[in-house]
Tab-separated table of C-alpha atoms and ligand atoms in Angstrom:
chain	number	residue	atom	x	y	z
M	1	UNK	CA	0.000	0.000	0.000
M	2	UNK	CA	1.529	3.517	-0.868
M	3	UNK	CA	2.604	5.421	2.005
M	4	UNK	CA	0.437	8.223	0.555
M	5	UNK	CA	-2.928	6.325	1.484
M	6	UNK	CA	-5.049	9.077	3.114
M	7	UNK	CA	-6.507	6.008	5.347
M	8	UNK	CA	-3.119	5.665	7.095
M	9	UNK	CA	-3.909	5.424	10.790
M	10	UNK	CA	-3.307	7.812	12.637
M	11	UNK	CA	-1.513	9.152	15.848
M	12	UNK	CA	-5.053	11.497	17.134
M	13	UNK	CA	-5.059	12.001	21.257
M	14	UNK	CA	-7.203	9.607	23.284
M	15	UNK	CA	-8.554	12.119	25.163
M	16	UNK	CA	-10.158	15.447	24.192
M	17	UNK	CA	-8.022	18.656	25.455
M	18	UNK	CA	-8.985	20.486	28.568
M	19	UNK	CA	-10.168	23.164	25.870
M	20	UNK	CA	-12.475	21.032	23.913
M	21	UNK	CA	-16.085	22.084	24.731
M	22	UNK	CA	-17.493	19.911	21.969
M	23	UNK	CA	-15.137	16.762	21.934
M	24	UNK	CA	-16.241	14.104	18.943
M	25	UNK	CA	-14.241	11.557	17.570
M	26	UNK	CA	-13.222	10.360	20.643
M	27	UNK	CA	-15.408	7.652	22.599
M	28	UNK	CA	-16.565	4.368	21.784
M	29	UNK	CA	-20.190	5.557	21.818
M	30	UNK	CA	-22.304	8.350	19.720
M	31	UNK	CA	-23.435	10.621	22.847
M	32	UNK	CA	-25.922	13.494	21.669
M	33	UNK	CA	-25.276	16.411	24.344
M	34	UNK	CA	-26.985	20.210	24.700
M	35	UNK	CA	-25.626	22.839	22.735
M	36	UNK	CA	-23.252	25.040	25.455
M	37	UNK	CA	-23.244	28.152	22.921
M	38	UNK	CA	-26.387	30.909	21.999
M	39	UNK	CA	-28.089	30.363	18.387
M	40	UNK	CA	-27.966	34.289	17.589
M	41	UNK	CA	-25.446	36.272	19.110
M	42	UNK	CA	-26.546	39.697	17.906
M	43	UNK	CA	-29.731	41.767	18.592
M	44	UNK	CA	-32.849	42.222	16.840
M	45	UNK	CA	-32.510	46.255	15.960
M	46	UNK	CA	-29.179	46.150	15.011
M	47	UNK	CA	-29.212	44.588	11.510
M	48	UNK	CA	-31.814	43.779	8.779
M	49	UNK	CA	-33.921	40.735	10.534
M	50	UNK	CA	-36.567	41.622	12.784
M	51	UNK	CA	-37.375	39.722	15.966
M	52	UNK	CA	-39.195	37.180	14.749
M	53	UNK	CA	-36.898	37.070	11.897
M	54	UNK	CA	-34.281	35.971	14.535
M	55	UNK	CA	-36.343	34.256	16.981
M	56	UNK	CA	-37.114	32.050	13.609
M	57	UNK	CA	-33.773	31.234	13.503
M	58	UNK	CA	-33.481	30.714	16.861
M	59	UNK	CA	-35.930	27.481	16.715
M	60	UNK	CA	-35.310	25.825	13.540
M	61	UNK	CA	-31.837	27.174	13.016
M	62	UNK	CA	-32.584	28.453	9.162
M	63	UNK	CA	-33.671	31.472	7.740
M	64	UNK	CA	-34.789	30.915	3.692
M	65	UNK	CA	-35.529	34.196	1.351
M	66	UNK	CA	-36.902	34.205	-2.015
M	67	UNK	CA	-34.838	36.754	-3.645
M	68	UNK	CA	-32.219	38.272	-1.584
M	69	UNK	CA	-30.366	38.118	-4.935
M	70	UNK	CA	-31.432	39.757	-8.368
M	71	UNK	CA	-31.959	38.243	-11.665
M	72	UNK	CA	-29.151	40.542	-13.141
M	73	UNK	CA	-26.528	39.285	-10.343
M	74	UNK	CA	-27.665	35.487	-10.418
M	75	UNK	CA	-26.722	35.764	-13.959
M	76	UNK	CA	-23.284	37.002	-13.704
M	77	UNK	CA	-22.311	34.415	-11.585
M	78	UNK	CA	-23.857	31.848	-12.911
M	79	UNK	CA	-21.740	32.472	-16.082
M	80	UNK	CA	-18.692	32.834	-13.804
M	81	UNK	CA	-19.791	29.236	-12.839
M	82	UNK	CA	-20.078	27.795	-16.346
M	83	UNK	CA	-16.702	29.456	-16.952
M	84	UNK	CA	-14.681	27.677	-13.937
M	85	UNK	CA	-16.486	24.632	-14.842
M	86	UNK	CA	-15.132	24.825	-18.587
M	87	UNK	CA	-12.007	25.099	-17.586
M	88	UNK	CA	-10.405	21.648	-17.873
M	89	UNK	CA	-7.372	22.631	-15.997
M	90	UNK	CA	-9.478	23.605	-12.544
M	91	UNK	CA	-10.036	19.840	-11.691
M	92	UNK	CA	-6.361	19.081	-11.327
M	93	UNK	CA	-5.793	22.341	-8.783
M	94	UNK	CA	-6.374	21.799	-5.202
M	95	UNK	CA	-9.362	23.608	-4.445
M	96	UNK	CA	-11.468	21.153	-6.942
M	97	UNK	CA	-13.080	17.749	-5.588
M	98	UNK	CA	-14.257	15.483	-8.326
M	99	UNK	CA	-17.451	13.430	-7.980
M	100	UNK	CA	-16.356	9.788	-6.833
M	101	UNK	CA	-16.864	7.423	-9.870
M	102	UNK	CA	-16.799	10.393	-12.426
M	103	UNK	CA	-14.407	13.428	-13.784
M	104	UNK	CA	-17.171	15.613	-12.887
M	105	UNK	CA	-16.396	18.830	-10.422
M	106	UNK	CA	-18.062	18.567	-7.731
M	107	UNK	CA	-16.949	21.039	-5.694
M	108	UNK	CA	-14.562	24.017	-5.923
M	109	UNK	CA	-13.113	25.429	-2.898
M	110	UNK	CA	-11.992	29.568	-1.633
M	111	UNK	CA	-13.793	30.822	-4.835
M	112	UNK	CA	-14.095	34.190	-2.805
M	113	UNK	CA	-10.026	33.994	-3.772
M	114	UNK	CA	-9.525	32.948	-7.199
M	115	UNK	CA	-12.488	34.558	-8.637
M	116	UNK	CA	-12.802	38.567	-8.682
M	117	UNK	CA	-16.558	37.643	-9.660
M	118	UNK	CA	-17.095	35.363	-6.535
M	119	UNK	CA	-15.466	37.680	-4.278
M	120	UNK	CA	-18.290	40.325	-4.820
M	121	UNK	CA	-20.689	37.695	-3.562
M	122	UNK	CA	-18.642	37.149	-0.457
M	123	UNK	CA	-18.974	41.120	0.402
M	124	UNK	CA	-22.265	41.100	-0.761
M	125	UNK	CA	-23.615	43.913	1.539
M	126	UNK	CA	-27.310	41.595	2.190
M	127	UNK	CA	-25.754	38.627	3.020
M	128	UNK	CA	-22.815	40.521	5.118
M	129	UNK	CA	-25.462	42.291	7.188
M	130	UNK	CA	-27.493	39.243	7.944
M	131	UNK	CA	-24.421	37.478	8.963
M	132	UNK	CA	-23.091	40.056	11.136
M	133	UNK	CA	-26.513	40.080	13.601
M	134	UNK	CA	-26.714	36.681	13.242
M	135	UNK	CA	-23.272	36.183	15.016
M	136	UNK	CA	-23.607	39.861	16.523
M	137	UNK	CA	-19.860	41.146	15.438
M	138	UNK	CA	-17.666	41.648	12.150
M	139	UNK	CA	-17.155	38.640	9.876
M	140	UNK	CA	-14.793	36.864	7.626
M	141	UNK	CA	-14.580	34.031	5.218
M	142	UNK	CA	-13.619	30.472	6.898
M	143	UNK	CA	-14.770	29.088	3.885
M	144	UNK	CA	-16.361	29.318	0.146
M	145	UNK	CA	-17.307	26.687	-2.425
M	146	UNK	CA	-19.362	26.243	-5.645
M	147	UNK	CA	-21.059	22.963	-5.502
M	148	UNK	CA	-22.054	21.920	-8.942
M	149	UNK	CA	-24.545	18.439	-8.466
M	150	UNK	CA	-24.232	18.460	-12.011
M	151	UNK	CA	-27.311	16.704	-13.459
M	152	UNK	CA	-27.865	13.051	-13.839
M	153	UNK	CA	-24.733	12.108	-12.021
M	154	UNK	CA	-24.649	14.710	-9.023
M	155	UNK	CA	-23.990	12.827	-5.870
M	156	UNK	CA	-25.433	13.717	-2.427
M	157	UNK	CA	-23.654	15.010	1.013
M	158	UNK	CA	-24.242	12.097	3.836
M	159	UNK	CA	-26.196	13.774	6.696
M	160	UNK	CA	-23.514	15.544	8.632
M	161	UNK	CA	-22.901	18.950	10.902
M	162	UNK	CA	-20.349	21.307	9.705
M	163	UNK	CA	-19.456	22.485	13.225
M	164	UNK	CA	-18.688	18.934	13.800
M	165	UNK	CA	-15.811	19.233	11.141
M	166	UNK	CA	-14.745	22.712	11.680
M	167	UNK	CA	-14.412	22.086	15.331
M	168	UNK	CA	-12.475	18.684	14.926
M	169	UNK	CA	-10.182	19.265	11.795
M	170	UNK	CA	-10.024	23.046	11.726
M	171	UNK	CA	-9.893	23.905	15.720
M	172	UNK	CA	-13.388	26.109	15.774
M	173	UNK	CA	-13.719	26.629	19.448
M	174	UNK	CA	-17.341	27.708	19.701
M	175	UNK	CA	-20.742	28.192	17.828
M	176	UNK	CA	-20.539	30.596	16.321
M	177	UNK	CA	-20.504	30.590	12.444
M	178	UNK	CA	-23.172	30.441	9.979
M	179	UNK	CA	-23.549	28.992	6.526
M	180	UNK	CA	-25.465	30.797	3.698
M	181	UNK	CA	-26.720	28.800	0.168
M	182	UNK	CA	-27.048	31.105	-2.667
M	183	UNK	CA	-28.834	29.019	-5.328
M	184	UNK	CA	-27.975	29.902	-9.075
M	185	UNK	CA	-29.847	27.109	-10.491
M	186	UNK	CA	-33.630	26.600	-9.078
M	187	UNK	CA	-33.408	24.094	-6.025
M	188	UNK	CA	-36.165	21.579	-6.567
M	189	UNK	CA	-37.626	18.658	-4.585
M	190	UNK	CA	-36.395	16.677	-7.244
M	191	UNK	CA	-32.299	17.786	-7.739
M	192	UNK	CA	-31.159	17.025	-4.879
M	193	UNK	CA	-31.629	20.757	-2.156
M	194	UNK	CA	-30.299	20.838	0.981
M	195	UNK	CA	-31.952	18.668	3.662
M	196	UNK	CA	-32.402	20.473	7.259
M	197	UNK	CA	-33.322	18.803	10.556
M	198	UNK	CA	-34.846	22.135	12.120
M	199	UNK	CA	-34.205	22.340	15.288
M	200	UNK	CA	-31.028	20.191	15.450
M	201	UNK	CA	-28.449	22.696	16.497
M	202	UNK	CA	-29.924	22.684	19.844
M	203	UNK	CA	-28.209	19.432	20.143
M	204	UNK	CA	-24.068	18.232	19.653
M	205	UNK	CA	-23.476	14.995	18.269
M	206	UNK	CA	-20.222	13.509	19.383
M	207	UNK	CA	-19.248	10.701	16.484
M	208	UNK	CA	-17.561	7.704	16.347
M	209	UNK	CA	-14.285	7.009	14.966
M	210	UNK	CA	-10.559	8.703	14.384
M	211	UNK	CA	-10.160	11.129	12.087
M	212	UNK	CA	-7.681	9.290	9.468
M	213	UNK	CA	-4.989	11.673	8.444
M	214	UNK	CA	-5.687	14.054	5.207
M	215	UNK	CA	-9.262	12.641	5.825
M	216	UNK	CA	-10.214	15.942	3.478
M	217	UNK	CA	-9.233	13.953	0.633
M	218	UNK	CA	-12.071	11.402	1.115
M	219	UNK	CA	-14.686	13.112	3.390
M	220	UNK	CA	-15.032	16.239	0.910
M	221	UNK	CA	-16.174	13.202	-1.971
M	222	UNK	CA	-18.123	11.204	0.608
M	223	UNK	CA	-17.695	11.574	4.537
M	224	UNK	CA	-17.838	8.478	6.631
M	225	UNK	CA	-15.831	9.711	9.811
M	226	UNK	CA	-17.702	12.415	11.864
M	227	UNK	CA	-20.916	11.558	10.399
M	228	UNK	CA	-23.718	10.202	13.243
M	229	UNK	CA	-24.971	6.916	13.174
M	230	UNK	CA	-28.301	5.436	12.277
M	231	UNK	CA	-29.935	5.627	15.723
M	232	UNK	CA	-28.764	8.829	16.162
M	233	UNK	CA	-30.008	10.069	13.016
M	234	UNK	CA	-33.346	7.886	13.459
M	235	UNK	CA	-33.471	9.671	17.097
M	236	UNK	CA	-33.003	13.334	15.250
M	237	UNK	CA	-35.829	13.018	12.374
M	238	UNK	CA	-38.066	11.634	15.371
M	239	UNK	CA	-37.845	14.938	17.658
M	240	UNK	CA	-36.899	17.435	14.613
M	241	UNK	CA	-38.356	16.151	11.434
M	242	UNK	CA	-36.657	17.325	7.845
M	243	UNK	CA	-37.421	20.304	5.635
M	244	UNK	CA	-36.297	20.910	2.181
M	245	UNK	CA	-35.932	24.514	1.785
M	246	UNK	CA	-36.511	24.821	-1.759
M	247	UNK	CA	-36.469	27.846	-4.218
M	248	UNK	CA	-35.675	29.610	-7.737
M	249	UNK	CA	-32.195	31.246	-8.732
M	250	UNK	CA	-31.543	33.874	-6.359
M	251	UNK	CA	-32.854	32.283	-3.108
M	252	UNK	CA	-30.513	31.702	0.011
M	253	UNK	CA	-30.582	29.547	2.672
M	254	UNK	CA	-29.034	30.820	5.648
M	255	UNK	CA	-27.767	27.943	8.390
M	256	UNK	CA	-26.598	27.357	11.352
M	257	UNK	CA	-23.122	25.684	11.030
M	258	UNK	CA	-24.292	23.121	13.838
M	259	UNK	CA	-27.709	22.546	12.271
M	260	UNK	CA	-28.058	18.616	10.914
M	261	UNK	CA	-27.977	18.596	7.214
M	262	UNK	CA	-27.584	16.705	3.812
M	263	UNK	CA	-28.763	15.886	0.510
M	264	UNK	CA	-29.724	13.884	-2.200
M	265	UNK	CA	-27.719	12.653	-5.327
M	266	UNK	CA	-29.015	14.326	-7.967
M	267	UNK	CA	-30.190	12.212	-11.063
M	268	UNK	CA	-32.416	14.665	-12.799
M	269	UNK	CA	-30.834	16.743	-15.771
M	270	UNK	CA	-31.133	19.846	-13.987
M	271	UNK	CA	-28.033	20.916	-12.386
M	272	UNK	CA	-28.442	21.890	-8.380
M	273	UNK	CA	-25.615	24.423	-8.397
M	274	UNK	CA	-24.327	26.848	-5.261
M	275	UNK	CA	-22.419	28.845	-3.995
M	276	UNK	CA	-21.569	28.307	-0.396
M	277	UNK	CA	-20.404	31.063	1.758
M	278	UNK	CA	-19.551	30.711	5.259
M	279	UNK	CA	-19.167	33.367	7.849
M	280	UNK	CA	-17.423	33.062	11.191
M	281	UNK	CA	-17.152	35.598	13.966
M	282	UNK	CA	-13.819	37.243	14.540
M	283	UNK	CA	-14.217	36.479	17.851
M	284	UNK	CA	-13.877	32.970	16.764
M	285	UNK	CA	-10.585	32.069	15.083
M	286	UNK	CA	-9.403	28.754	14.914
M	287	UNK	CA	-7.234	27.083	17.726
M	288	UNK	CA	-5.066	24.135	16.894
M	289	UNK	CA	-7.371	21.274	15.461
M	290	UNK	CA	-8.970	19.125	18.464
M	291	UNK	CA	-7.943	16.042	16.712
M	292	UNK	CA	-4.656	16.148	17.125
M	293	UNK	CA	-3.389	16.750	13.632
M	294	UNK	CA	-2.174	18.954	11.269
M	295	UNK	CA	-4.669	21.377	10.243
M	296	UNK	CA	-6.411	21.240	6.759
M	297	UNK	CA	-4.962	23.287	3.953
M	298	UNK	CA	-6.361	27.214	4.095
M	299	UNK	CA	-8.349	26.448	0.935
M	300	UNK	CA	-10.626	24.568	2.729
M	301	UNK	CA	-10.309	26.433	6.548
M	302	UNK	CA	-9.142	29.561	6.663
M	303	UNK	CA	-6.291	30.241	9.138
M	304	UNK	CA	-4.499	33.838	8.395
M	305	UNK	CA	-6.646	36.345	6.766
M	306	UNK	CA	-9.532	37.172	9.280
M	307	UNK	CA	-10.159	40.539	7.832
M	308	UNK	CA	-13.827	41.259	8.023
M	309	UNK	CA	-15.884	41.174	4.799
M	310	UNK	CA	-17.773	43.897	3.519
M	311	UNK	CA	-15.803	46.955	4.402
M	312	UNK	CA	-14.160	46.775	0.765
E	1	6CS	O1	-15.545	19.476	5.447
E	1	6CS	C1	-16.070	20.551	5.221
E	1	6CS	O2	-15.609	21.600	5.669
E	1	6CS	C2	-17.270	20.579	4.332
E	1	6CS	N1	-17.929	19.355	4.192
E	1	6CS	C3	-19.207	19.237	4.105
E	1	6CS	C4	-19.809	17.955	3.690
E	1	6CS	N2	-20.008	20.261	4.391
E	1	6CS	C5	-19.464	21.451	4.966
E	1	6CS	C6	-18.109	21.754	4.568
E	1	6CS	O3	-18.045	22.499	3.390
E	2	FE	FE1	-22.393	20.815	5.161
């Protein structure tokens, strides 16, 4: 086997670090424990969402609009889109992750970096504003992505949390981040949309299992480690149920990075592609990874540049 095998096992502590508020990855069992940080950090007043707006959030741990995004916009970058994923050369750099079993991009990482275009969406002064009450200070990038679900051969994302991962393999100590979904294709029942369990961030799961080093190189294709297992997730849909905020171009999905999520493969022709922006406080910077191991590459978890977004 070729010492490059990103299944190699791996030297992660046995025991979480005095530090670790949110240890996973550890134990022999799944435990499902109370969330130890607020939902909304901000105030109603001091932003664009009203109190119900937040209190909304609060519950179900999404907020969905219709058209935070214009027609004219959607269009530009959904052409920036189509041009990245004409480029043949893109799925050998870094930042792409091919669909497993195809040559098909599936994702393609810090877009708010390589693309001038993309970048505008990351400042965009709507979605800044929203993120800043939501996590009630200034904001930066941990992380952007376009992912494409292609049609016909789109494959899904295995029910998972994002704080989970960002806490584990990037060394986010608290709560405090928030995803947003900008849709440039419409999101259907059908093509695969992001799955919610509302009401899920309200509860931690700790997982099962090491994290294998480089585990980025498999779990961004299909995650196995630091996903919940079946009781769990039977134990989640029971209390929380699942919603499938769906919409046309232009919507966005904002959600809360601990929020239970997932979706579908996609085997419709019509392509389910966004553009994933997250926002974490900058009163939340990444510690040393609580696994144990070298942290993941800063095109996936950024670890230098916490300038907050939207002042240029
Ligand atoms: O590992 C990550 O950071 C990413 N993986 C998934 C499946 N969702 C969130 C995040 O982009
Ligand atoms: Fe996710």
């Amino acid at each position: 086997m070729s010492t490059s095998n990103p299944m190699k096992a791996t030297s992660s502590p046995r025991h979480p670090r005095a530090d670790d508020r949110y240890p996973s990855r550890f134990g022999r069992d799944i435990l499902i424990t109370p969330r130890l940080d607020p939902v909304v950090w901000g105030e109603p007043g001091r932003g664009p969402l009203s109190e119900s707006q937040l209190n909304d959030y609060i519950d179900h741990g999404y907020l969905h609009f219709d058209d935070l995004i214009s027609p004219e916009e959607v269009q530009t970058y959904l052409d920036e889109l189509q041009r990245l994923r004409a480029d043949e050369a893109i799925k050998d750099a870094d930042e792409a992750v091919i669909e497993p079993g195809s040559r098909e991009l599936r994702s393609l990482f810090a877009v708010h970096r390589s693309s001038p275009v993309l970048k505008r969406l990351a400042h965009h002064p709507k979605l800044v504003a929203i993120a800043r009450q939501l996590l009630g200070s200034e904001v930066y990038i941990h992380q952007s992505r376009v992912n494409y679900k292609g049609g016909f051969r789109g494959k899904e994302f295995y029910w998972h949390s994002d704080f989970e991962t960002w806490h584990v393999e990037d060394g986010i100590p608290a709560m405090r981040m928030v995803s947003c979904s900008i849709a440039l294709t419409a999101n259907t029942p059908y093509n695969g949309p992001l799955m919610i369990m509302p009401g899920s961030h309200h509860r931690y799961v700790s997982c099962v299992g090491a994290t294998p080093e480089n585990h980025y190189k498999i779990s961004l294709q299909q995650q196995d480690i630091g996903v919940p297992d079946d009781e769990s997730l039977t134990q989640l849909v029971e209390e929380y149920g699942i919603t499938a905020p769906t919409g046309l171009a232009g919507s966005v999905t904002f959600f809360e990075c601990n929020v239970m999520h997932g979706s579908n493969s996609n085997i419709t022709p019509l392509p389910r592609s966004n553009v994933f922006m997250v926002f974490n406080s900058i009163d939340n910077t990444p510690v040393e990874p609580f696994c144990g191991l070298p942290p993941r590459p800063d095109f996936i978890a950024e670890r230098e540049d916490f300038t907050p977004v939207g002042q240029s």
